[in-house]
Coordinates of C-alpha atoms in Angstrom, one line a residue:
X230 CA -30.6 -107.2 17.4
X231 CA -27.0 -108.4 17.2
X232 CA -26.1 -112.8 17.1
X233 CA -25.5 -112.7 19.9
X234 CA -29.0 -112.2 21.6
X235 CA -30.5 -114.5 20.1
X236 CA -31.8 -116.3 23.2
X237 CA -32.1 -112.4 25.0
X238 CA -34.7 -112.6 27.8
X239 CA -34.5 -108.7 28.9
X240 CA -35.4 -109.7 32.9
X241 CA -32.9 -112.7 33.4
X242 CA -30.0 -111.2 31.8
X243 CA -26.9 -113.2 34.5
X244 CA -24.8 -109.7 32.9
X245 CA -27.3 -107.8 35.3
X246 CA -28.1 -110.3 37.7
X247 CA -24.5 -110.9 38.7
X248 CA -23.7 -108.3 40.2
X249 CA -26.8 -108.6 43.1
X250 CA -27.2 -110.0 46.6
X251 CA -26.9 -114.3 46.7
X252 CA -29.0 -113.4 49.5
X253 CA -32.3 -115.8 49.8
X254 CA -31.3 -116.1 45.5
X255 CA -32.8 -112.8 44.8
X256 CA -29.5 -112.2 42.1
X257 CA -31.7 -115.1 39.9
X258 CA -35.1 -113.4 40.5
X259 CA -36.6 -111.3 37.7
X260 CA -34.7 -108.1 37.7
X261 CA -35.7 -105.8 34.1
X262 CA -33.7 -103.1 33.0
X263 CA -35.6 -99.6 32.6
X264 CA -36.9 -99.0 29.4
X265 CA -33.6 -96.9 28.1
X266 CA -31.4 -99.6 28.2
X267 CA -33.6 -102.0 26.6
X268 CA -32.8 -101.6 22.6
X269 CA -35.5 -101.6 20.5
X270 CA -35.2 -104.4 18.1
X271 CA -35.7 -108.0 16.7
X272 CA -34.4 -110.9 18.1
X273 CA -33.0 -113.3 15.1
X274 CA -33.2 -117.0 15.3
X275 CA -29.8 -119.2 16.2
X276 CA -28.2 -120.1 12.5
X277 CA -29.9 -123.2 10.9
X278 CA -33.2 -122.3 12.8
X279 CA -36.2 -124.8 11.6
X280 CA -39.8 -124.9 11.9
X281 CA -40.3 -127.1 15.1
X282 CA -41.0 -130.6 15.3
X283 CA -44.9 -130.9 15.6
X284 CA -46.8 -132.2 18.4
X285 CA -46.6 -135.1 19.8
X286 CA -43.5 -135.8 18.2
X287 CA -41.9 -132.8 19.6
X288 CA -42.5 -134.5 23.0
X289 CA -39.6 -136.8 22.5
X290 CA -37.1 -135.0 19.8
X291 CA -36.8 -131.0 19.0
X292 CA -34.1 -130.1 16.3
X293 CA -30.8 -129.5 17.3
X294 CA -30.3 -126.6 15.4
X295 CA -33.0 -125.2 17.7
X296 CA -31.0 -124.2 20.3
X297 CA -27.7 -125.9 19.9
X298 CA -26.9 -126.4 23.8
X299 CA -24.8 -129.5 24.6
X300 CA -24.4 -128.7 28.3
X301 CA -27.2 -130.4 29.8
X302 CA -27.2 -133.6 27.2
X303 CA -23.5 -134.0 27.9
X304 CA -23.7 -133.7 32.0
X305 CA -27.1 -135.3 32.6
X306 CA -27.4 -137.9 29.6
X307 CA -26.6 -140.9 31.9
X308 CA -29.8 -139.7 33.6
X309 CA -31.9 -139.9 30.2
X310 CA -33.3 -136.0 30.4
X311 CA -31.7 -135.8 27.1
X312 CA -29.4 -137.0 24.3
X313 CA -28.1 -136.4 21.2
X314 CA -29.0 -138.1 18.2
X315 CA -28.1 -136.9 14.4
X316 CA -30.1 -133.7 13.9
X317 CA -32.4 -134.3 17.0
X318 CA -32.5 -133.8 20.7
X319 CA -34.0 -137.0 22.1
X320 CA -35.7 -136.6 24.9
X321 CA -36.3 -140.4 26.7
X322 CA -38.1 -139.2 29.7
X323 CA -35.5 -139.2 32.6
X324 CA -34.6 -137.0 35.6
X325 CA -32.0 -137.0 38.2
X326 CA -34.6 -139.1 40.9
X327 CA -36.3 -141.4 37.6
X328 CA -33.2 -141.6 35.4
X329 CA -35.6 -144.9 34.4
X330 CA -38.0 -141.9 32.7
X331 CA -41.0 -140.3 34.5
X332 CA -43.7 -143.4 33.8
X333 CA -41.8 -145.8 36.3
X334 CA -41.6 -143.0 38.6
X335 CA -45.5 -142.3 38.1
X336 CA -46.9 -145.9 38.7
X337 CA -45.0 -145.4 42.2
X338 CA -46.6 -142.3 42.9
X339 CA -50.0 -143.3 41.9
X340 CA -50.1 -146.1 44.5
X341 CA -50.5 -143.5 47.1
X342 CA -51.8 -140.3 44.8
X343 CA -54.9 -140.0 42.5
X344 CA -53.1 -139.2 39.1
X345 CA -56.0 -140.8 37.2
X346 CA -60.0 -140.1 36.9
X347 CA -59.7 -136.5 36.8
X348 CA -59.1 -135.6 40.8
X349 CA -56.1 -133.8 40.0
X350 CA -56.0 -131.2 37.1
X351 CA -53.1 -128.7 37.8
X352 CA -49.7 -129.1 39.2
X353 CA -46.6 -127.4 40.2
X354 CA -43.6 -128.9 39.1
X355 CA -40.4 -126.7 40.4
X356 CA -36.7 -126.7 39.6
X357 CA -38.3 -129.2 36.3
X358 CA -35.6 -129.9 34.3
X359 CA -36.2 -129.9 30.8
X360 CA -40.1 -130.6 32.1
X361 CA -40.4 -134.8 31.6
X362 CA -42.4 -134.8 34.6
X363 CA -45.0 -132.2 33.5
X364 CA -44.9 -134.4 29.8
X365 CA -45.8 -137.4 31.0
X366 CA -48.5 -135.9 33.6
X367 CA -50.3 -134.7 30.1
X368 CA -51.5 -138.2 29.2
X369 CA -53.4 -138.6 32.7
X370 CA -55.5 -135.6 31.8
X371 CA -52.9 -133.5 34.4
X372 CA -51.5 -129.9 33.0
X373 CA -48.5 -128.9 34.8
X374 CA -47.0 -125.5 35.3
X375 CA -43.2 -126.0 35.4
X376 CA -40.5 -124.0 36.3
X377 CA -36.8 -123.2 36.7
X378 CA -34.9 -120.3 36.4
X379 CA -32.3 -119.4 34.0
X380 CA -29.0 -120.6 36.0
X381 CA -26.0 -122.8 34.9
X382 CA -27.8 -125.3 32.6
X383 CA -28.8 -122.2 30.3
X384 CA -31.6 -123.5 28.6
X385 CA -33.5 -126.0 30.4
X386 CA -37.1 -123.9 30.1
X387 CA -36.4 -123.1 26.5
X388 CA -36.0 -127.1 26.0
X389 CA -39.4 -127.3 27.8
X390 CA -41.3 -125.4 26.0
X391 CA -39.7 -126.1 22.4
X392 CA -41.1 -129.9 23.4
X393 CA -44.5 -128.2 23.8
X394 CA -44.5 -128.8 27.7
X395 CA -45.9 -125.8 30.0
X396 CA -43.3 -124.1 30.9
X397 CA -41.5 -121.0 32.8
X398 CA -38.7 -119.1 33.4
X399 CA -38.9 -118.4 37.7
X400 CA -37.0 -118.2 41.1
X401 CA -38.5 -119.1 44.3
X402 CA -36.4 -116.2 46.1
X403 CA -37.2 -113.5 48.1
X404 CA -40.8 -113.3 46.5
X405 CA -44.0 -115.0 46.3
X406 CA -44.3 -116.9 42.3
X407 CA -46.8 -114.8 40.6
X408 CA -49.8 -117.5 41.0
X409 CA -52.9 -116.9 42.9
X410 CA -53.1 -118.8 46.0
X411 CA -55.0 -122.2 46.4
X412 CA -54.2 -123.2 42.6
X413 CA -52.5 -126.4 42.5
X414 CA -53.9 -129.7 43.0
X415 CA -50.6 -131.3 43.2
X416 CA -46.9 -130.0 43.8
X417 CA -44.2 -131.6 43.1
X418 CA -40.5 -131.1 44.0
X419 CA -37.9 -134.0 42.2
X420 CA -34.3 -132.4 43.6
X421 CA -35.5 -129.2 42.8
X422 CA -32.9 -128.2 45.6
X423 CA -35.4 -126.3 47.3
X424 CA -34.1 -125.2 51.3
X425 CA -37.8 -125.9 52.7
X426 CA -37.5 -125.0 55.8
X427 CA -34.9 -122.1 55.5
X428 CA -35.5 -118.8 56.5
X429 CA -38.2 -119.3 58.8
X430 CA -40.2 -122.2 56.6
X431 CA -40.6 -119.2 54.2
X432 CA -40.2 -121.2 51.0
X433 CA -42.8 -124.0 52.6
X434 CA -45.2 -121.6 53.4
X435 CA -45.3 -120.3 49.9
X436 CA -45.7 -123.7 48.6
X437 CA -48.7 -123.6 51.3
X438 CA -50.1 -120.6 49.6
X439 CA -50.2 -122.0 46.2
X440 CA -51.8 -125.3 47.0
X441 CA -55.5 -126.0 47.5
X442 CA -56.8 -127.6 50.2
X443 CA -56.9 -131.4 50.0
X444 CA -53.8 -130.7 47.7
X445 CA -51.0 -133.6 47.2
X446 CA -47.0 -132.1 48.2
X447 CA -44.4 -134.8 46.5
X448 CA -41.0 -134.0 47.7
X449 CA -38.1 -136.6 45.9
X450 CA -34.6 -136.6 46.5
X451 CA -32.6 -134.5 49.8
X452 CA -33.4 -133.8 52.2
X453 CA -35.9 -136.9 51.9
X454 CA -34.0 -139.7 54.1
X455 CA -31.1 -138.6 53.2
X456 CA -27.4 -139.2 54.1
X457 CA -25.7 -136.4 56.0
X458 CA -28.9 -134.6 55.8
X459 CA -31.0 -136.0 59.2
X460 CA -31.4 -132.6 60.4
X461 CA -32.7 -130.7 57.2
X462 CA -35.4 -133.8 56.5
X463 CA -36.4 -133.9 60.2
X464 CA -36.8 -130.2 60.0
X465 CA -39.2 -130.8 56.9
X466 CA -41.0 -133.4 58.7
X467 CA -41.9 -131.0 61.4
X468 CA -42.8 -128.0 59.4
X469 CA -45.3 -130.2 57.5
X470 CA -46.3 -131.5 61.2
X471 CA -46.7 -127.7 62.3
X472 CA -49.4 -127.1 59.2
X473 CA -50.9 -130.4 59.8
X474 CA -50.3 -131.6 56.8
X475 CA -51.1 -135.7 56.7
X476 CA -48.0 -138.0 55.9
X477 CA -49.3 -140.3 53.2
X478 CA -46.3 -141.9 52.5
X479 CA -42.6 -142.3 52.7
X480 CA -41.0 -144.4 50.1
X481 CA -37.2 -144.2 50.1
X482 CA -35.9 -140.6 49.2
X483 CA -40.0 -140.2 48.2
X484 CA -42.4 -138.1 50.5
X485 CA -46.0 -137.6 50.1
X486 CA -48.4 -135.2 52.1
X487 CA -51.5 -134.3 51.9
X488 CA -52.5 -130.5 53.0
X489 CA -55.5 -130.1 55.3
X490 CA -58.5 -129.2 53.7
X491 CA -59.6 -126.2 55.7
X492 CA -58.3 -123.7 58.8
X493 CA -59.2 -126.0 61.6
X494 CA -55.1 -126.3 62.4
X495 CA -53.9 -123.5 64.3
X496 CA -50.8 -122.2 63.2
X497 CA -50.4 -120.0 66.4
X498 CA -50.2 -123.3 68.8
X499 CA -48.0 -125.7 66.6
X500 CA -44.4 -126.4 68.1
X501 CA -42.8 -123.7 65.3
X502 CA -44.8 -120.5 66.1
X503 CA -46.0 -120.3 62.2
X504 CA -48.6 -117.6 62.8
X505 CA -51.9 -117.2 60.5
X506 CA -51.5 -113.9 58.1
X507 CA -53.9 -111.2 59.3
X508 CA -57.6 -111.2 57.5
X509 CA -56.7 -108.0 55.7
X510 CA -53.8 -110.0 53.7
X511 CA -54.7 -111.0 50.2
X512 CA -53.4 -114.2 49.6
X513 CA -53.7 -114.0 45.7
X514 CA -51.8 -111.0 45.4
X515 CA -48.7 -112.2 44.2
X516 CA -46.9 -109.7 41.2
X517 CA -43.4 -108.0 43.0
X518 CA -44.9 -109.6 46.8
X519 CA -42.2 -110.6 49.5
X520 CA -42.8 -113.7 50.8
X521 CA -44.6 -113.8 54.0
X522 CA -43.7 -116.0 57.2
X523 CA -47.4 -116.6 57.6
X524 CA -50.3 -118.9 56.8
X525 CA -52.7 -117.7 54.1
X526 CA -56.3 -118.5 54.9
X527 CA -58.2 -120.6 53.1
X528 CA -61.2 -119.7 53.8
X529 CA -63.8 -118.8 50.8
X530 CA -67.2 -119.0 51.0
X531 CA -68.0 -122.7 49.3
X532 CA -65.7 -125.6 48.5
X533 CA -63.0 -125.8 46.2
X534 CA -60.8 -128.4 47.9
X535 CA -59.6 -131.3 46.3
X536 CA -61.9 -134.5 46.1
X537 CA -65.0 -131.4 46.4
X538 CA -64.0 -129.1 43.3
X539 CA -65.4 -130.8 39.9
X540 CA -63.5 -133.3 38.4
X541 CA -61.6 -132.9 35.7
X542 CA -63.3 -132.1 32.5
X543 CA -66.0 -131.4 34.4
X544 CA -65.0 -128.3 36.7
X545 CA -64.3 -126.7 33.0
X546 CA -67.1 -124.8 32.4
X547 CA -68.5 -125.1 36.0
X548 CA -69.0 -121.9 37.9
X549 CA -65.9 -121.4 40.0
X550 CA -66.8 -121.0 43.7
X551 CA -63.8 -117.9 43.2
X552 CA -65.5 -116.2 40.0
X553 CA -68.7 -115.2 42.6
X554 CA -66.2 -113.5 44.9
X555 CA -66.3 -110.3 42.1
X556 CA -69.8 -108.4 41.7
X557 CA -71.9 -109.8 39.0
X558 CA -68.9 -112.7 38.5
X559 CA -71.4 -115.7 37.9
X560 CA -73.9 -113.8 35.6
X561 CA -70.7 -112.1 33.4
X562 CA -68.6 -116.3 34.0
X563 CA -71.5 -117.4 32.0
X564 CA -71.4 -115.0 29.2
X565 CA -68.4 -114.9 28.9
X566 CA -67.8 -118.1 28.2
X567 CA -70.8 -118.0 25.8
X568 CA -69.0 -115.6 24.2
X569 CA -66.1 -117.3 23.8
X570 CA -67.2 -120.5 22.4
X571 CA -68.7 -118.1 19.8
X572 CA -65.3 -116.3 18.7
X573 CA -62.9 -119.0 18.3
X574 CA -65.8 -121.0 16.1
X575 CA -65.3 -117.7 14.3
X576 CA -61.7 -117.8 14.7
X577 CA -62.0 -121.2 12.8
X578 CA -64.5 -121.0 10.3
X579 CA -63.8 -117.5 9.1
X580 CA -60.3 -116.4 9.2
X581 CA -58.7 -119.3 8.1
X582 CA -56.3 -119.7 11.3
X583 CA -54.7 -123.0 12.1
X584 CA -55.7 -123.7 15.5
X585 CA -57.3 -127.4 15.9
X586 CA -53.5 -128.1 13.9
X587 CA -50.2 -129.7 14.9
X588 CA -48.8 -126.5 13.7
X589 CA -50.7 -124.4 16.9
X590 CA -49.1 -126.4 19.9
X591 CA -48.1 -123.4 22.6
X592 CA -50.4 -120.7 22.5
X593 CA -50.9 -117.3 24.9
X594 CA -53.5 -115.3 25.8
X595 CA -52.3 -112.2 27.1
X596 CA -55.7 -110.9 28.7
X597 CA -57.3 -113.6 29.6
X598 CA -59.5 -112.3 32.3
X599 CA -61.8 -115.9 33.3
X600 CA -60.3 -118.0 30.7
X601 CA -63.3 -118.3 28.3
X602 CA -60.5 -118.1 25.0
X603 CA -58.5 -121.2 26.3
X604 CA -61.5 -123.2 27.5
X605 CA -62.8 -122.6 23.6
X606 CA -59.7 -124.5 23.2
X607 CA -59.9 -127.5 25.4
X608 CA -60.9 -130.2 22.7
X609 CA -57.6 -128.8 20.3
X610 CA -54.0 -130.3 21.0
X611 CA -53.0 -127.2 22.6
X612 CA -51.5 -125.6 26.0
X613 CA -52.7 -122.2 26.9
X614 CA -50.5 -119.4 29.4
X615 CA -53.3 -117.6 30.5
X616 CA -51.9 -114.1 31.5
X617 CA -53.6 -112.1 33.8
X618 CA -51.9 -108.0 33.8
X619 CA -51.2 -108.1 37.4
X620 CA -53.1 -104.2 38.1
X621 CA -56.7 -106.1 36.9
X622 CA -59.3 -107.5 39.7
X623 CA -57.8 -111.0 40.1
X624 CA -59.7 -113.2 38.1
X625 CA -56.9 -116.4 38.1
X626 CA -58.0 -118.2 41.1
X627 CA -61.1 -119.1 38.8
X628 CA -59.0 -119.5 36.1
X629 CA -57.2 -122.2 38.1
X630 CA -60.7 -123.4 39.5
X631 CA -61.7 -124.1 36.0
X632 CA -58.4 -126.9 35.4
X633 CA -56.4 -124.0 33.4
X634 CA -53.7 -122.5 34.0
X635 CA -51.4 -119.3 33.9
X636 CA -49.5 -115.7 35.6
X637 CA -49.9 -112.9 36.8
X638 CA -47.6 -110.4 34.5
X639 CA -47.5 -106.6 34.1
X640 CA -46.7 -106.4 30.2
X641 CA -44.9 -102.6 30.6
X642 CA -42.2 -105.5 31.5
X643 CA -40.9 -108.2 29.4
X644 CA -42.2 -111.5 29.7
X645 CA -40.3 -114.3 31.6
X646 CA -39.8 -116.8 28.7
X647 CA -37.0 -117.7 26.5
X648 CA -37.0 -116.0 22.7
X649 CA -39.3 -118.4 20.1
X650 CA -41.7 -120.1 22.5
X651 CA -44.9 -119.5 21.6
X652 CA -46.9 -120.8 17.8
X653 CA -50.3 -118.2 18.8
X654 CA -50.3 -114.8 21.1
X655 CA -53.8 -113.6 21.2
X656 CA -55.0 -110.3 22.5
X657 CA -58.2 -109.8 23.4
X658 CA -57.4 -105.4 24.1
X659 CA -54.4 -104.1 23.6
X660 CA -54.7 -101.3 23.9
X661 CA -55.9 -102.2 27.8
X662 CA -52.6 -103.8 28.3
X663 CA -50.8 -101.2 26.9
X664 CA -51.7 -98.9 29.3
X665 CA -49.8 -100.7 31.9
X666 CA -50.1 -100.2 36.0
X667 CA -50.0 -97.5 37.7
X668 CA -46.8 -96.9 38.0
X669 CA -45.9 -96.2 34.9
X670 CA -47.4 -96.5 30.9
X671 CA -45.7 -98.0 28.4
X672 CA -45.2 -98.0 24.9
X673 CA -47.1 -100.0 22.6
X674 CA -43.6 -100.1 20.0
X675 CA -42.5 -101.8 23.0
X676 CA -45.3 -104.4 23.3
X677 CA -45.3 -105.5 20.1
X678 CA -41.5 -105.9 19.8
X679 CA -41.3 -108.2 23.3
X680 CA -44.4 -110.1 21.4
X681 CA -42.2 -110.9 18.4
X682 CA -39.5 -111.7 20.6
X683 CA -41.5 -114.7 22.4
X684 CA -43.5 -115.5 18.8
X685 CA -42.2 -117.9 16.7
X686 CA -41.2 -117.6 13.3
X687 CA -43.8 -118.4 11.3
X688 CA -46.2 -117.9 14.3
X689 CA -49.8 -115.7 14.3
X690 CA -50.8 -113.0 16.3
X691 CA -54.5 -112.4 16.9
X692 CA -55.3 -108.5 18.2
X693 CA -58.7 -107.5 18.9
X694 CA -59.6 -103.7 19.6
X695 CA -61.3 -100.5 18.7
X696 CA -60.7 -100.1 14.8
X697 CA -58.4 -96.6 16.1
X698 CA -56.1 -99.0 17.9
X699 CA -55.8 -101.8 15.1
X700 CA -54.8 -99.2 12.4
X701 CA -52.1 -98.4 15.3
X702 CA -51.1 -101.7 15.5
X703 CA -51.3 -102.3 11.8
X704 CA -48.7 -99.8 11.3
X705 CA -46.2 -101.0 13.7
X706 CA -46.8 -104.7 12.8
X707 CA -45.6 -103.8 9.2
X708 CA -42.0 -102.0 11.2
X709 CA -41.7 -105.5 13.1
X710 CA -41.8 -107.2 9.4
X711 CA -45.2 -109.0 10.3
X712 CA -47.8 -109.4 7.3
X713 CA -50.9 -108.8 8.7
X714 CA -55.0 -108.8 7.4
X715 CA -57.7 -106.9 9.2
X716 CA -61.0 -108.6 9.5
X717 CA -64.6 -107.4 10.4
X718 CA -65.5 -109.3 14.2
X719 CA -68.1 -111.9 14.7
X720 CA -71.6 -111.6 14.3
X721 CA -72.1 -110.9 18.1
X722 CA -69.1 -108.7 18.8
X723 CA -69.7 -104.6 18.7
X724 CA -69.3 -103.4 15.5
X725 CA -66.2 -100.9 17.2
X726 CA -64.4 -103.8 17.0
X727 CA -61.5 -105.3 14.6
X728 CA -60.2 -108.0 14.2
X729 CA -56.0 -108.0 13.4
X730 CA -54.3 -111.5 11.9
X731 CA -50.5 -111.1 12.0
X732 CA -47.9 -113.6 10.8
X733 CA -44.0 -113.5 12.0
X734 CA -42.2 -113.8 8.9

């Protein structure tokens, strides 16, 4: 590709989105371009491009050179998100409400919110930052989905995830975030800017949807006891009333609720008319979904509240309450996991990969189905996106069940993450993927270039598929100036399977 797309992501492109409605933000939403306006070709690195700084390190300095964007270091550096210092991006752990750095801001939280003993696995951090929050979470045990979208600070995700933090390019608009519903333990909002309780409470109810009972809702900074801002934080007080969500605490421009933990509050009777959705909604469907003005029900046969679901590591390889809700889903969790533990030994032993490294910190998996590759993982220094292609049975309310995390995507579409972001992409069948939805099929060219746009140099691709498909593959991987080697699968595997190692040059 030319220079100057060297940080090209195809569905935020502010040349498109510019010219759409400000209405509800939908001009920042994902908006992709048809397939005949996206040019086929390779992304190139900024000039002076390095191998990353390795994990942990990378927590607290990425190169420069990286992505040599001032903006945010020069308007926000009094606030300690970032600085600059010689070749390095420091990073000392501020944000606009904890310019102190997320730790002092953590020890006040925990007085009133279980960050420690495993209660809380997964959180939503939105409008992140450069993701501090979500980095410091990490040592309690705590993985954090954050997210921002691309707006005036440019490159506040790509910072994210170049310090190996979980991270995402999104916009809570006119749609629901493509997350099952009930996934979070915690949410948290730090001046995320966030109108709550506008349009209807639409943006609150979505928040509703996406946390689990029992769940923890942290809201810093306005309208939070704010000045000139008595109506906006009385209004969020009385939406969160309205849901009967528990006031745990209030400590200066900090609140703290806690969500119910089942359907016993009646939307239909609270003082703001919030209805319940109709029992043929499906709260988990959430890929290209307006956002609703109703309450998603919570009720699932079994418990998967918080302070009732497994404790963190424990819930890992438990059988999620939500994998039973597909036919067969406890007998096929349970192999599949078996199965799982099996290949990436494989992986390991036999093909020489560099997982279990510091050079393996951010990896995908971009079929991930119940999780079984990332929970393989879980003793490596590794984060794992677990994508799930948004026209499968919806298999990532377990995935959250089990402490993981990821999104639902359609991959006939780009992906929404900055060039460079990921060490690992495996592919457990491509040629599954490929396919697309129903709407349309897509090319597999297409695939694997969008892959090498998001891989980063020096990065591995694992493919698995019918031996057909990987000499398909094969052949393109050698036109995107990968070097690739074909292996036999594991000893349990079919034997119309292939194995395909690739390595971004």
């Amino acid at each position: 590709c030319p220079a100057g797309y060297v940080d090209h992501m195809p569905c935020e492109d502010p040349r498109r989105s510019s010219q759409l409605s400000r209405e509800m933000n939908y001009y920042r939403e994902r908006h992709c371009p048809p397939p005949e306006e996206t040019p086929l070709c390779l992304v190139p690195p900024p000039d002076g491009y390095r191998v990353p700084v390795r994990w942990p390190e990378s927590l607290n300095k990425i190169w420069h050179s990286n992505m040599p964007y001032n903006k945010i270091a020069d308007r926000k550096g009094h606030q300690g998100w970032m600085k600059i210092e010689g070749p390095h991006f420091i990073f000392p752990g501020g944000g606009t409400m904890f310019p102190d750095g997320a730790g002092h801001y953590l020890e006040k939280l925990k007085k009133y919110v279980p960050l420690t003993g495993g209660v809380l696995r997964t959180a939503l951090d939105m409008g992140c930052g450069v993701a501090s929050f979500g980095g410091s979470l990490l040592a309690e045990g705590i993985l954090t989905m954050s997210f921002a979208p691309r707006d005036s600070h440019k490159a506040q995700i790509q910072f994210a995830l170049e310090r190996g933090i979980p991270a995402f390019v999104a916009m809570l608009g006119t749609r629901r975030l493509p997350f099952s519903s009930f996934s979070f333990d915690l949410v948290h909002c730090s001046r995320c800017l966030i109108p709550f309780t506008a349009y209807n409470a639409s943006y609150f109810i979505e928040v509703d949807r996406l946390l689990r009972p029992g769940g923890f809702l942290v809201i810093s900074g306005p309208p939070v006891q704010w000045a000139k801002q008595e109506k906006e934080w009385a209004d969020l007080q009385a939406v969160a009333r309205s849901l009967c969500y528990e006031v745990i605490a209030v400590d200066r421009n900090t609140a703290i609720w806690r969500k119910p933990t089942g359907d016993s509050c009646l939307p239909n009777q609270n003082e703001l008319g919030i209805k319940p959705c109709d029992e043929s909604d499906d709260s988990t469907a959430a890929w290209y979904i307006k956002l609703k003005n109703c309450v998603s029900r919570t009720s699932v046969k079994g418990d998967y509240a918080v302070g009732s679901i497994p404790k963190w590591p424990d819930r890992l390889n438990r059988i999620p309450v939500r994998a039973g809700l597909l036919e067969d889903g406890t007998d096929i969790f349970e192999d599949n996991t078996r199965r799982w533990t099996r290949r990436v030994d494989y992986y390991k032993k036999s093909l020489n990969l560099e997982l279990g490294t510091p050079s393996v910190r951010s990896v995908m998996d971009m079929n991930a189905f119940f999780g079984g590759f990332a929970a393989a993982l879980s003793s490596d220094p590794v984060w794992v996106m677990n994508v799930l292609p948004a026209d499968k049975p919806s298999t990532l309310s377990a995935i959250y069940d089990r402490g993981l995390i990821g999104v639902y995507h359609d991959w006939c579409e780009p992906f929404s993450t900055y060039p460079r972001t990921y060490d690992f992409l495996h592919v457990d069948g491509i040629a599954m993927i490929e396919h697309g939805s129903k709407r349309r099929r897509c090319s597999l060219v297409d695939l694997m270039v969008e892959m090498d746009r998001i891989l980063r140099p020096e990065g591995t691709v694992l493919i698995r598929d019918s031996p057909e498909v990987i000499d398909k593959v094969n052949h393109i991987a050698h036109a995107v100036r990968w070097t690739t080697a074909i292996h036999e699968g594991d000893s349990g595997s079919p034997e119309t399977e292939k194995i395909l190692v690739a390595t971004k040059t």
